[in-house]
One Martini backbone bead per residue (centre of mass of N, CA, C, O) as a GRO file, in nm:
protein
  448
    1UNK     BB    1   7.767  12.524   8.234
    2UNK     BB    2   7.757  12.188   8.231
    3UNK     BB    3   7.703  11.905   8.121
    4UNK     BB    4   7.584  11.550   8.119
    5UNK     BB    5   7.658  11.310   7.929
    6UNK     BB    6   7.562  11.026   8.148
    7UNK     BB    7   7.402  10.838   8.227
    8UNK     BB    8   7.366  10.772   8.615
    9UNK     BB    9   7.213  10.515   8.650
   10UNK     BB   10   7.083  10.308   8.391
   11UNK     BB   11   7.331  10.248   8.230
   12UNK     BB   12   7.454  10.083   8.482
   13UNK     BB   13   7.241   9.792   8.523
   14UNK     BB   14   7.254   9.644   8.326
   15UNK     BB   15   7.544   9.567   8.282
   16UNK     BB   16   7.540   9.554   8.641
   17UNK     BB   17   7.392   9.255   8.674
   18UNK     BB   18   7.353   9.070   8.901
   19UNK     BB   19   7.459   8.700   8.954
   20UNK     BB   20   7.376   8.539   9.255
   21UNK     BB   21   7.312   8.232   9.138
   22UNK     BB   22   7.618   8.165   9.095
   23UNK     BB   23   7.836   7.937   9.070
   24UNK     BB   24   8.087   7.816   9.328
   25UNK     BB   25   8.238   7.527   9.361
   26UNK     BB   26   8.102   7.300   9.245
   27UNK     BB   27   8.069   6.994   9.067
   28UNK     BB   28   8.209   7.212   8.857
   29UNK     BB   29   8.491   7.338   8.784
   30UNK     BB   30   8.641   7.614   8.693
   31UNK     BB   31   8.759   7.785   8.444
   32UNK     BB   32   9.079   7.887   8.319
   33UNK     BB   33   9.307   8.050   8.176
   34UNK     BB   34   9.440   7.778   7.979
   35UNK     BB   35   9.236   7.618   7.983
   36UNK     BB   36   9.043   7.327   7.936
   37UNK     BB   37   8.788   7.228   7.832
   38UNK     BB   38   8.525   7.025   7.922
   39UNK     BB   39   8.352   6.752   7.751
   40UNK     BB   40   8.040   6.838   7.846
   41UNK     BB   41   7.688   6.752   7.820
   42UNK     BB   42   7.453   6.983   7.660
   43UNK     BB   43   7.178   7.140   7.582
   44UNK     BB   44   7.041   7.267   7.222
   45UNK     BB   45   6.939   7.526   7.057
   46UNK     BB   46   6.816   7.448   6.730
   47UNK     BB   47   6.641   7.496   6.512
   48UNK     BB   48   6.400   7.398   6.732
   49UNK     BB   49   6.592   7.201   6.836
   50UNK     BB   50   6.672   6.953   7.047
   51UNK     BB   51   6.980   6.902   7.178
   52UNK     BB   52   7.305   6.741   7.230
   53UNK     BB   53   7.618   6.858   7.298
   54UNK     BB   54   7.984   7.021   7.268
   55UNK     BB   55   8.259   7.194   7.250
   56UNK     BB   56   8.374   6.973   7.016
   57UNK     BB   57   8.188   7.028   6.779
   58UNK     BB   58   8.344   7.312   6.741
   59UNK     BB   59   8.664   7.234   6.652
   60UNK     BB   60   8.808   7.453   6.478
   61UNK     BB   61   8.735   7.698   6.614
   62UNK     BB   62   8.624   7.999   6.693
   63UNK     BB   63   8.411   8.040   7.078
   64UNK     BB   64   8.180   8.231   7.183
   65UNK     BB   65   8.056   8.282   7.491
   66UNK     BB   66   7.718   8.415   7.564
   67UNK     BB   67   7.610   8.585   7.892
   68UNK     BB   68   7.250   8.607   7.910
   69UNK     BB   69   6.994   8.826   7.930
   70UNK     BB   70   6.670   8.935   7.807
   71UNK     BB   71   6.673   9.187   8.059
   72UNK     BB   72   6.970   9.283   7.907
   73UNK     BB   73   7.040   9.537   7.707
   74UNK     BB   74   7.366   9.454   7.627
   75UNK     BB   75   7.284   9.183   7.484
   76UNK     BB   76   7.070   9.283   7.291
   77UNK     BB   77   7.229   9.445   7.137
   78UNK     BB   78   7.433   9.223   7.013
   79UNK     BB   79   7.259   9.045   6.818
   80UNK     BB   80   7.339   9.190   6.552
   81UNK     BB   81   7.621   9.177   6.565
   82UNK     BB   82   7.677   8.846   6.609
   83UNK     BB   83   7.561   8.789   6.310
   84UNK     BB   84   7.716   8.962   6.145
   85UNK     BB   85   8.011   8.806   6.254
   86UNK     BB   86   7.885   8.548   6.200
   87UNK     BB   87   7.894   8.638   5.849
   88UNK     BB   88   8.219   8.716   5.825
   89UNK     BB   89   8.341   8.461   6.010
   90UNK     BB   90   8.262   8.179   5.816
   91UNK     BB   91   8.376   7.881   6.016
   92UNK     BB   92   8.545   8.006   6.241
   93UNK     BB   93   8.302   8.163   6.399
   94UNK     BB   94   8.136   8.110   6.692
   95UNK     BB   95   7.784   8.157   6.860
   96UNK     BB   96   7.695   8.052   7.219
   97UNK     BB   97   7.426   8.161   7.373
   98UNK     BB   98   7.370   8.183   7.705
   99UNK     BB   99   7.113   8.090   7.960
  100UNK     BB  100   6.869   8.013   8.257
  101UNK     BB  101   6.669   8.081   8.125
  102UNK     BB  102   6.411   7.931   7.963
  103UNK     BB  103   6.320   7.848   7.708
  104UNK     BB  104   6.064   7.949   7.639
  105UNK     BB  105   6.109   8.241   7.684
  106UNK     BB  106   6.349   8.304   7.473
  107UNK     BB  107   6.236   8.246   7.260
  108UNK     BB  108   5.961   8.430   7.249
  109UNK     BB  109   6.203   8.675   7.289
  110UNK     BB  110   6.322   8.622   6.971
  111UNK     BB  111   6.066   8.609   6.804
  112UNK     BB  112   6.009   8.912   6.855
  113UNK     BB  113   6.247   9.034   6.741
  114UNK     BB  114   6.243   8.916   6.483
  115UNK     BB  115   5.963   9.080   6.443
  116UNK     BB  116   6.100   9.383   6.442
  117UNK     BB  117   6.365   9.335   6.273
  118UNK     BB  118   6.281   9.146   6.018
  119UNK     BB  119   6.461   8.899   6.114
  120UNK     BB  120   6.685   8.595   6.175
  121UNK     BB  121   6.808   8.479   6.448
  122UNK     BB  122   7.068   8.197   6.424
  123UNK     BB  123   7.143   8.012   6.731
  124UNK     BB  124   7.297   7.859   6.934
  125UNK     BB  125   7.122   7.767   7.215
  126UNK     BB  126   7.149   7.800   7.612
  127UNK     BB  127   6.933   7.683   7.799
  128UNK     BB  128   6.892   7.660   8.117
  129UNK     BB  129   7.114   7.664   8.218
  130UNK     BB  130   7.413   7.457   8.457
  131UNK     BB  131   7.663   7.381   8.319
  132UNK     BB  132   7.846   7.650   8.219
  133UNK     BB  133   7.808   7.821   8.433
  134UNK     BB  134   7.993   7.642   8.643
  135UNK     BB  135   8.267   7.711   8.454
  136UNK     BB  136   8.169   8.036   8.422
  137UNK     BB  137   8.178   8.183   8.646
  138UNK     BB  138   7.978   8.536   8.706
  139UNK     BB  139   7.834   8.857   8.826
  140UNK     BB  140   7.849   8.986   8.514
  141UNK     BB  141   7.581   9.057   8.200
  142UNK     BB  142   7.771   9.077   7.996
  143UNK     BB  143   7.984   8.700   7.922
  144UNK     BB  144   8.251   8.658   7.713
  145UNK     BB  145   8.395   8.325   7.618
  146UNK     BB  146   8.708   8.248   7.486
  147UNK     BB  147   8.785   8.026   7.226
  148UNK     BB  148   8.955   7.756   7.092
  149UNK     BB  149   9.027   7.543   6.877
  150UNK     BB  150   9.163   7.331   7.109
  151UNK     BB  151   8.955   7.443   7.360
  152UNK     BB  152   9.117   7.675   7.484
  153UNK     BB  153   9.084   7.930   7.713
  154UNK     BB  154   9.180   8.316   7.666
  155UNK     BB  155   8.902   8.472   7.717
  156UNK     BB  156   8.716   8.759   7.958
  157UNK     BB  157   8.491   8.965   7.816
  158UNK     BB  158   8.314   9.275   7.685
  159UNK     BB  159   8.090   9.401   7.538
  160UNK     BB  160   8.340   9.636   7.373
  161UNK     BB  161   8.557   9.337   7.233
  162UNK     BB  162   8.275   9.219   7.052
  163UNK     BB  163   8.488   9.252   6.756
  164UNK     BB  164   8.662   9.242   6.456
  165UNK     BB  165   8.928   9.301   6.502
  166UNK     BB  166   9.001   9.114   6.747
  167UNK     BB  167   8.900   8.835   6.585
  168UNK     BB  168   9.158   8.843   6.390
  169UNK     BB  169   9.371   8.863   6.611
  170UNK     BB  170   9.261   8.593   6.710
  171UNK     BB  171   9.345   8.405   6.452
  172UNK     BB  172   9.639   8.502   6.385
  173UNK     BB  173   9.733   8.395   6.733
  174UNK     BB  174   9.532   8.333   6.993
  175UNK     BB  175   9.624   8.640   7.174
  176UNK     BB  176   9.479   8.819   7.361
  177UNK     BB  177   9.449   9.204   7.361
  178UNK     BB  178   9.210   9.229   7.562
  179UNK     BB  179   9.066   9.359   7.896
  180UNK     BB  180   8.999   9.137   8.157
  181UNK     BB  181   8.751   9.021   8.309
  182UNK     BB  182   8.641   9.087   8.586
  183UNK     BB  183   8.502   8.891   8.906
  184UNK     BB  184   8.355   8.970   9.191
  185UNK     BB  185   8.246   8.786   9.430
  186UNK     BB  186   7.976   8.750   9.530
  187UNK     BB  187   7.745   8.905   9.776
  188UNK     BB  188   7.563   8.840  10.044
  189UNK     BB  189   7.221   8.921   9.972
  190UNK     BB  190   6.902   9.037  10.113
  191UNK     BB  191   6.676   9.306  10.051
  192UNK     BB  192   6.455   9.251  10.242
  193UNK     BB  193   6.702   9.308  10.411
  194UNK     BB  194   6.891   9.513  10.616
  195UNK     BB  195   7.183   9.670  10.583
  196UNK     BB  196   7.377   9.444  10.750
  197UNK     BB  197   7.247   9.304  10.900
  198UNK     BB  198   7.410   9.003  11.188
  199UNK     BB  199   7.197   9.009  11.475
  200UNK     BB  200   7.284   9.225  11.656
  201UNK     BB  201   7.000   9.214  11.925
  202UNK     BB  202   6.921   9.144  11.578
  203UNK     BB  203   6.685   9.114  11.337
  204UNK     BB  204   6.575   9.436  11.175
  205UNK     BB  205   6.247   9.397  11.173
  206UNK     BB  206   6.246   9.664  11.447
  207UNK     BB  207   6.342   9.885  11.250
  208UNK     BB  208   6.248  10.274  11.277
  209UNK     BB  209   6.579  10.383  11.213
  210UNK     BB  210   6.853  10.416  10.941
  211UNK     BB  211   7.158  10.514  10.877
  212UNK     BB  212   7.396  10.412  10.571
  213UNK     BB  213   7.779  10.462  10.502
  214UNK     BB  214   7.978  10.320  10.254
  215UNK     BB  215   8.179  10.163  10.074
  216UNK     BB  216   8.233   9.973   9.860
  217UNK     BB  217   8.122   9.641   9.698
  218UNK     BB  218   8.220   9.406   9.590
  219UNK     BB  219   7.969   9.182   9.477
  220UNK     BB  220   7.690   9.381   9.488
  221UNK     BB  221   7.610   9.546   9.292
  222UNK     BB  222   7.437   9.753   9.139
  223UNK     BB  223   7.141   9.992   9.299
  224UNK     BB  224   6.801  10.017   9.349
  225UNK     BB  225   6.604  10.102   9.635
  226UNK     BB  226   6.238  10.169   9.668
  227UNK     BB  227   6.010  10.059   9.958
  228UNK     BB  228   5.781  10.001  10.162
  229UNK     BB  229   5.681   9.892  10.440
  230UNK     BB  230   5.534   9.711  10.695
  231UNK     BB  231   5.492   9.973  10.889
  232UNK     BB  232   5.501  10.231  10.699
  233UNK     BB  233   5.746  10.288  10.579
  234UNK     BB  234   6.061  10.338  10.447
  235UNK     BB  235   6.280  10.323  10.171
  236UNK     BB  236   6.629  10.375  10.073
  237UNK     BB  237   6.897  10.195   9.849
  238UNK     BB  238   7.231  10.217   9.753
  239UNK     BB  239   7.441  10.030   9.510
  240UNK     BB  240   7.715  10.139   9.425
  241UNK     BB  241   7.760  10.438   9.391
  242UNK     BB  242   7.762  10.803   9.301
  243UNK     BB  243   7.739  11.089   9.408
  244UNK     BB  244   7.559  11.187   9.169
  245UNK     BB  245   7.335  10.956   9.222
  246UNK     BB  246   7.274  11.025   9.452
  247UNK     BB  247   7.173  11.272   9.443
  248UNK     BB  248   6.946  11.212   9.240
  249UNK     BB  249   6.787  11.056   9.482
  250UNK     BB  250   6.751  11.296   9.691
  251UNK     BB  251   6.580  11.441   9.366
  252UNK     BB  252   6.340  11.283   9.401
  253UNK     BB  253   5.996  11.260   9.273
  254UNK     BB  254   5.655  11.234   9.142
  255UNK     BB  255   5.738  10.954   8.900
  256UNK     BB  256   6.118  10.984   8.953
  257UNK     BB  257   6.254  10.809   9.169
  258UNK     BB  258   6.520  10.698   9.048
  259UNK     BB  259   6.565  10.924   8.826
  260UNK     BB  260   6.783  11.146   8.602
  261UNK     BB  261   6.809  11.304   8.361
  262UNK     BB  262   7.019  11.435   8.084
  263UNK     BB  263   6.845  11.752   8.147
  264UNK     BB  264   6.830  11.741   8.454
  265UNK     BB  265   7.150  11.794   8.459
  266UNK     BB  266   7.434  11.979   8.599
  267UNK     BB  267   7.734  12.110   8.564
  268UNK     BB  268   8.001  12.333   8.814
  269UNK     BB  269   8.270  12.181   8.779
  270UNK     BB  270   8.639  12.113   8.845
  271UNK     BB  271   8.593  11.807   8.895
  272UNK     BB  272   8.399  11.553   8.732
  273UNK     BB  273   8.523  11.289   8.834
  274UNK     BB  274   8.479  11.246   9.155
  275UNK     BB  275   8.122  11.256   9.100
  276UNK     BB  276   8.153  11.142   8.745
  277UNK     BB  277   8.149  10.880   8.492
  278UNK     BB  278   8.272  10.769   8.157
  279UNK     BB  279   8.264  10.460   8.208
  280UNK     BB  280   8.267  10.124   8.141
  281UNK     BB  281   8.248   9.885   8.326
  282UNK     BB  282   8.538   9.747   8.486
  283UNK     BB  283   8.628  10.055   8.506
  284UNK     BB  284   8.391  10.168   8.669
  285UNK     BB  285   8.494   9.978   8.926
  286UNK     BB  286   8.775  10.078   8.937
  287UNK     BB  287   8.646  10.387   9.022
  288UNK     BB  288   8.467  10.285   9.252
  289UNK     BB  289   8.714  10.141   9.419
  290UNK     BB  290   8.869  10.439   9.420
  291UNK     BB  291   8.697  10.626   9.582
  292UNK     BB  292   8.352  10.663   9.425
  293UNK     BB  293   8.215  10.453   9.596
  294UNK     BB  294   7.845  10.381   9.780
  295UNK     BB  295   7.662  10.251  10.024
  296UNK     BB  296   7.296  10.348  10.066
  297UNK     BB  297   7.102  10.326  10.380
  298UNK     BB  298   6.701  10.475  10.473
  299UNK     BB  299   6.542  10.419  10.738
  300UNK     BB  300   6.161  10.491  10.824
  301UNK     BB  301   5.902  10.530  10.934
  302UNK     BB  302   5.603  10.663  10.897
  303UNK     BB  303   5.646  10.977  11.043
  304UNK     BB  304   5.872  10.982  10.782
  305UNK     BB  305   5.779  10.947  10.521
  306UNK     BB  306   5.741  11.243  10.358
  307UNK     BB  307   6.058  11.338  10.433
  308UNK     BB  308   6.284  11.116  10.294
  309UNK     BB  309   6.422  11.294  10.117
  310UNK     BB  310   6.494  11.527  10.270
  311UNK     BB  311   6.668  11.335  10.458
  312UNK     BB  312   6.895  11.267  10.220
  313UNK     BB  313   6.958  11.552  10.138
  314UNK     BB  314   7.118  11.641  10.442
  315UNK     BB  315   7.282  11.342  10.427
  316UNK     BB  316   7.469  11.471  10.156
  317UNK     BB  317   7.575  11.713  10.180
  318UNK     BB  318   7.724  11.615  10.437
  319UNK     BB  319   7.922  11.393  10.266
  320UNK     BB  320   7.926  11.670  10.030
  321UNK     BB  321   8.019  11.964  10.108
  322UNK     BB  322   8.201  12.039   9.813
  323UNK     BB  323   7.886  12.103   9.737
  324UNK     BB  324   7.619  12.246   9.555
  325UNK     BB  325   7.247  12.177   9.567
  326UNK     BB  326   7.005  12.261   9.334
  327UNK     BB  327   6.650  12.331   9.244
  328UNK     BB  328   6.469  12.391   8.933
  329UNK     BB  329   6.242  12.402   8.719
  330UNK     BB  330   6.069  12.337   8.440
  331UNK     BB  331   6.012  12.254   8.156
  332UNK     BB  332   5.919  11.940   8.001
  333UNK     BB  333   5.911  11.678   7.803
  334UNK     BB  334   5.635  11.453   7.709
  335UNK     BB  335   5.400  11.131   7.803
  336UNK     BB  336   5.044  11.188   7.793
  337UNK     BB  337   4.774  10.956   7.982
  338UNK     BB  338   4.466  11.005   7.912
  339UNK     BB  339   4.124  11.045   7.930
  340UNK     BB  340   3.844  10.953   7.685
  341UNK     BB  341   3.628  10.745   7.867
  342UNK     BB  342   3.542  10.476   7.873
  343UNK     BB  343   3.660  10.181   8.122
  344UNK     BB  344   3.544   9.905   8.094
  345UNK     BB  345   3.775   9.740   7.942
  346UNK     BB  346   3.949   9.750   8.253
  347UNK     BB  347   3.883   9.640   8.435
  348UNK     BB  348   3.897   9.404   8.643
  349UNK     BB  349   3.862   9.004   8.684
  350UNK     BB  350   4.085   8.900   8.832
  351UNK     BB  351   4.404   8.842   8.974
  352UNK     BB  352   4.673   8.861   9.014
  353UNK     BB  353   4.917   9.154   9.045
  354UNK     BB  354   5.096   9.292   8.745
  355UNK     BB  355   5.375   9.380   8.550
  356UNK     BB  356   5.431   9.343   8.196
  357UNK     BB  357   5.719   9.494   8.012
  358UNK     BB  358   5.853   9.570   7.691
  359UNK     BB  359   5.916   9.667   7.412
  360UNK     BB  360   5.624   9.472   7.259
  361UNK     BB  361   5.528   9.515   7.511
  362UNK     BB  362   5.166   9.492   7.761
  363UNK     BB  363   5.047   9.388   8.135
  364UNK     BB  364   4.773   9.469   8.331
  365UNK     BB  365   4.693   9.298   8.678
  366UNK     BB  366   4.488   9.501   8.896
  367UNK     BB  367   4.626   9.791   8.812
  368UNK     BB  368   4.751  10.095   8.865
  369UNK     BB  369   4.848  10.270   8.584
  370UNK     BB  370   5.120  10.369   8.765
  371UNK     BB  371   5.240  10.096   8.644
  372UNK     BB  372   5.268  10.143   8.375
  373UNK     BB  373   5.450  10.420   8.357
  374UNK     BB  374   5.664  10.305   8.543
  375UNK     BB  375   5.775  10.118   8.356
  376UNK     BB  376   5.775  10.298   8.104
  377UNK     BB  377   6.046  10.450   8.244
  378UNK     BB  378   6.243  10.179   8.279
  379UNK     BB  379   6.229  10.090   8.000
  380UNK     BB  380   6.210  10.304   7.767
  381UNK     BB  381   5.991  10.265   7.534
  382UNK     BB  382   6.073  10.585   7.505
  383UNK     BB  383   6.197  10.909   7.459
  384UNK     BB  384   5.948  11.010   7.647
  385UNK     BB  385   5.812  11.053   7.939
  386UNK     BB  386   5.582  10.930   8.165
  387UNK     BB  387   5.243  11.082   8.232
  388UNK     BB  388   4.959  11.041   8.466
  389UNK     BB  389   4.646  11.230   8.400
  390UNK     BB  390   4.358  11.051   8.407
  391UNK     BB  391   4.236  11.008   8.765
  392UNK     BB  392   4.258  10.690   8.766
  393UNK     BB  393   4.321  10.461   9.030
  394UNK     BB  394   4.199  10.199   8.980
  395UNK     BB  395   4.182   9.872   8.889
  396UNK     BB  396   4.328   9.716   8.613
  397UNK     BB  397   4.343   9.608   8.284
  398UNK     BB  398   4.569   9.562   7.996
  399UNK     BB  399   4.669   9.532   7.658
  400UNK     BB  400   5.000   9.543   7.487
  401UNK     BB  401   5.062   9.413   7.124
  402UNK     BB  402   5.267   9.653   6.901
  403UNK     BB  403   5.443   9.845   7.145
  404UNK     BB  404   5.618  10.155   7.105
  405UNK     BB  405   5.690  10.276   6.758
  406UNK     BB  406   5.332  10.346   6.694
  407UNK     BB  407   5.130  10.539   6.826
  408UNK     BB  408   4.873  10.514   6.644
  409UNK     BB  409   4.880  10.202   6.746
  410UNK     BB  410   4.860  10.260   7.040
  411UNK     BB  411   4.642  10.379   7.041
  412UNK     BB  412   4.424  10.209   6.984
  413UNK     BB  413   4.445  10.034   7.201
  414UNK     BB  414   4.373  10.266   7.424
  415UNK     BB  415   4.107  10.305   7.360
  416UNK     BB  416   3.961  10.051   7.450
  417UNK     BB  417   4.017  10.194   7.708
  418UNK     BB  418   3.949  10.546   7.720
  419UNK     BB  419   4.316  10.595   7.594
  420UNK     BB  420   4.570  10.846   7.537
  421UNK     BB  421   4.890  10.937   7.403
  422UNK     BB  422   5.063  11.255   7.439
  423UNK     BB  423   5.293  11.483   7.382
  424UNK     BB  424   5.409  11.709   7.640
  425UNK     BB  425   5.414  11.887   7.934
  426UNK     BB  426   5.667  11.915   8.278
  427UNK     BB  427   5.737  11.958   8.549
  428UNK     BB  428   6.114  11.966   8.641
  429UNK     BB  429   6.408  11.915   8.872
  430UNK     BB  430   6.658  12.063   8.805
  431UNK     BB  431   6.984  12.038   8.843
  432UNK     BB  432   7.238  12.118   9.058
  433UNK     BB  433   7.626  12.149   9.054
  434UNK     BB  434   7.872  12.319   9.218
  435UNK     BB  435   8.104  12.413   9.408
  436UNK     BB  436   8.177  12.570   9.722
  437UNK     BB  437   8.122  12.853   9.821
  438UNK     BB  438   8.132  13.077  10.092
  439UNK     BB  439   7.831  13.281   9.999
  440UNK     BB  440   7.716  13.065   9.940
  441UNK     BB  441   7.409  12.953   9.899
  442UNK     BB  442   7.200  12.691   9.971
  443UNK     BB  443   6.957  12.423   9.784
  444UNK     BB  444   6.775  12.126   9.905
  445UNK     BB  445   6.473  12.204   9.794
  446UNK     BB  446   6.248  12.112   9.599
  447UNK     BB  447   6.038  12.196   9.374
  448UNK     BB  448   5.665  12.180   9.395
   0.00000   0.00000   0.00000
């Protein structure tokens, strides 16, 4: 039996997070490869001083624009690498990170990152950008624009192409040898209304039940949405998912609705390339578009809400009849959040319900502890997933300031609120996918 070797859902999401707010054909004409960059002025933050800058200020050097965001994991991963490359090619290469996020957001994030890494990453930063994003429209982050010493755009690439070997070749010949990043124009899409409804017979606001399956949709991005509906029902949406991802979503159980970990999925199929791919970025998009990507939505009324995953599992089995999906319960290591005593310090004092978490800490305002656990698992702040066994269901307010790398420090903070986090185990449903055999029985309902 083969064990899957890629994180089938979350790994792709940050890499290909769609930027639906980008401009196409706005007041500034997009610049293509081979064209000279217009010498427009834009605000630049350098050494904590905001000043006006132009790309011509860097003529004579290779300029690499890095379009990024603080929530994009591959973008953050590239910060130390870009710092190293800029030092290696000092005087020849300059990286300019470009973010549409406000200056305060980027500055606060970089300060925390510097403290965590024990280093100071100092790039000329374009924050709150509305100019460069019109020059270089794109659908996915991170996005890199290579501009030669004369101000001519030579290449658009993904993060894996930003390396010393490619920079050295570029400085020698100015001829990019990297594969060009191609972005599909973002498709109009709003999460809050039913997928594919166009007003025919109504706006879809009174839908009780529907199920939709389409092939890959360029420009729609990759994503998972699982949400209660205003009418008491429930909706599951997977945008541009591969077959294995759809199977995993359908196999979700309490506390792990969005994904299944690597060691919870085992494959026994002759051709794994039909249902999953190890490719990343543009190559992965091309694989999806070549008959391996699907968009799926299921909406059920309140009376069927408790059966929503059972319904999805039955539909996925019909969509992919060549495979048998079964679930086998087993014990798995986890981090257990438990109650240790008095919870008076975490009782809310009012305020708008909110959850904020990153690698540096977390703030939970007027929400139950399950929101903290869900955020920890989505952000993967620890190597093992969290499980809530406090039994405390009331809304709380708490703050974690010292990150999650040191369990002793974390527990000192949690102790103030009558909580502790410690290693434990949980029962999970391991998903087995195999080629369908005529005599084999099919088990499609996970053990509870």
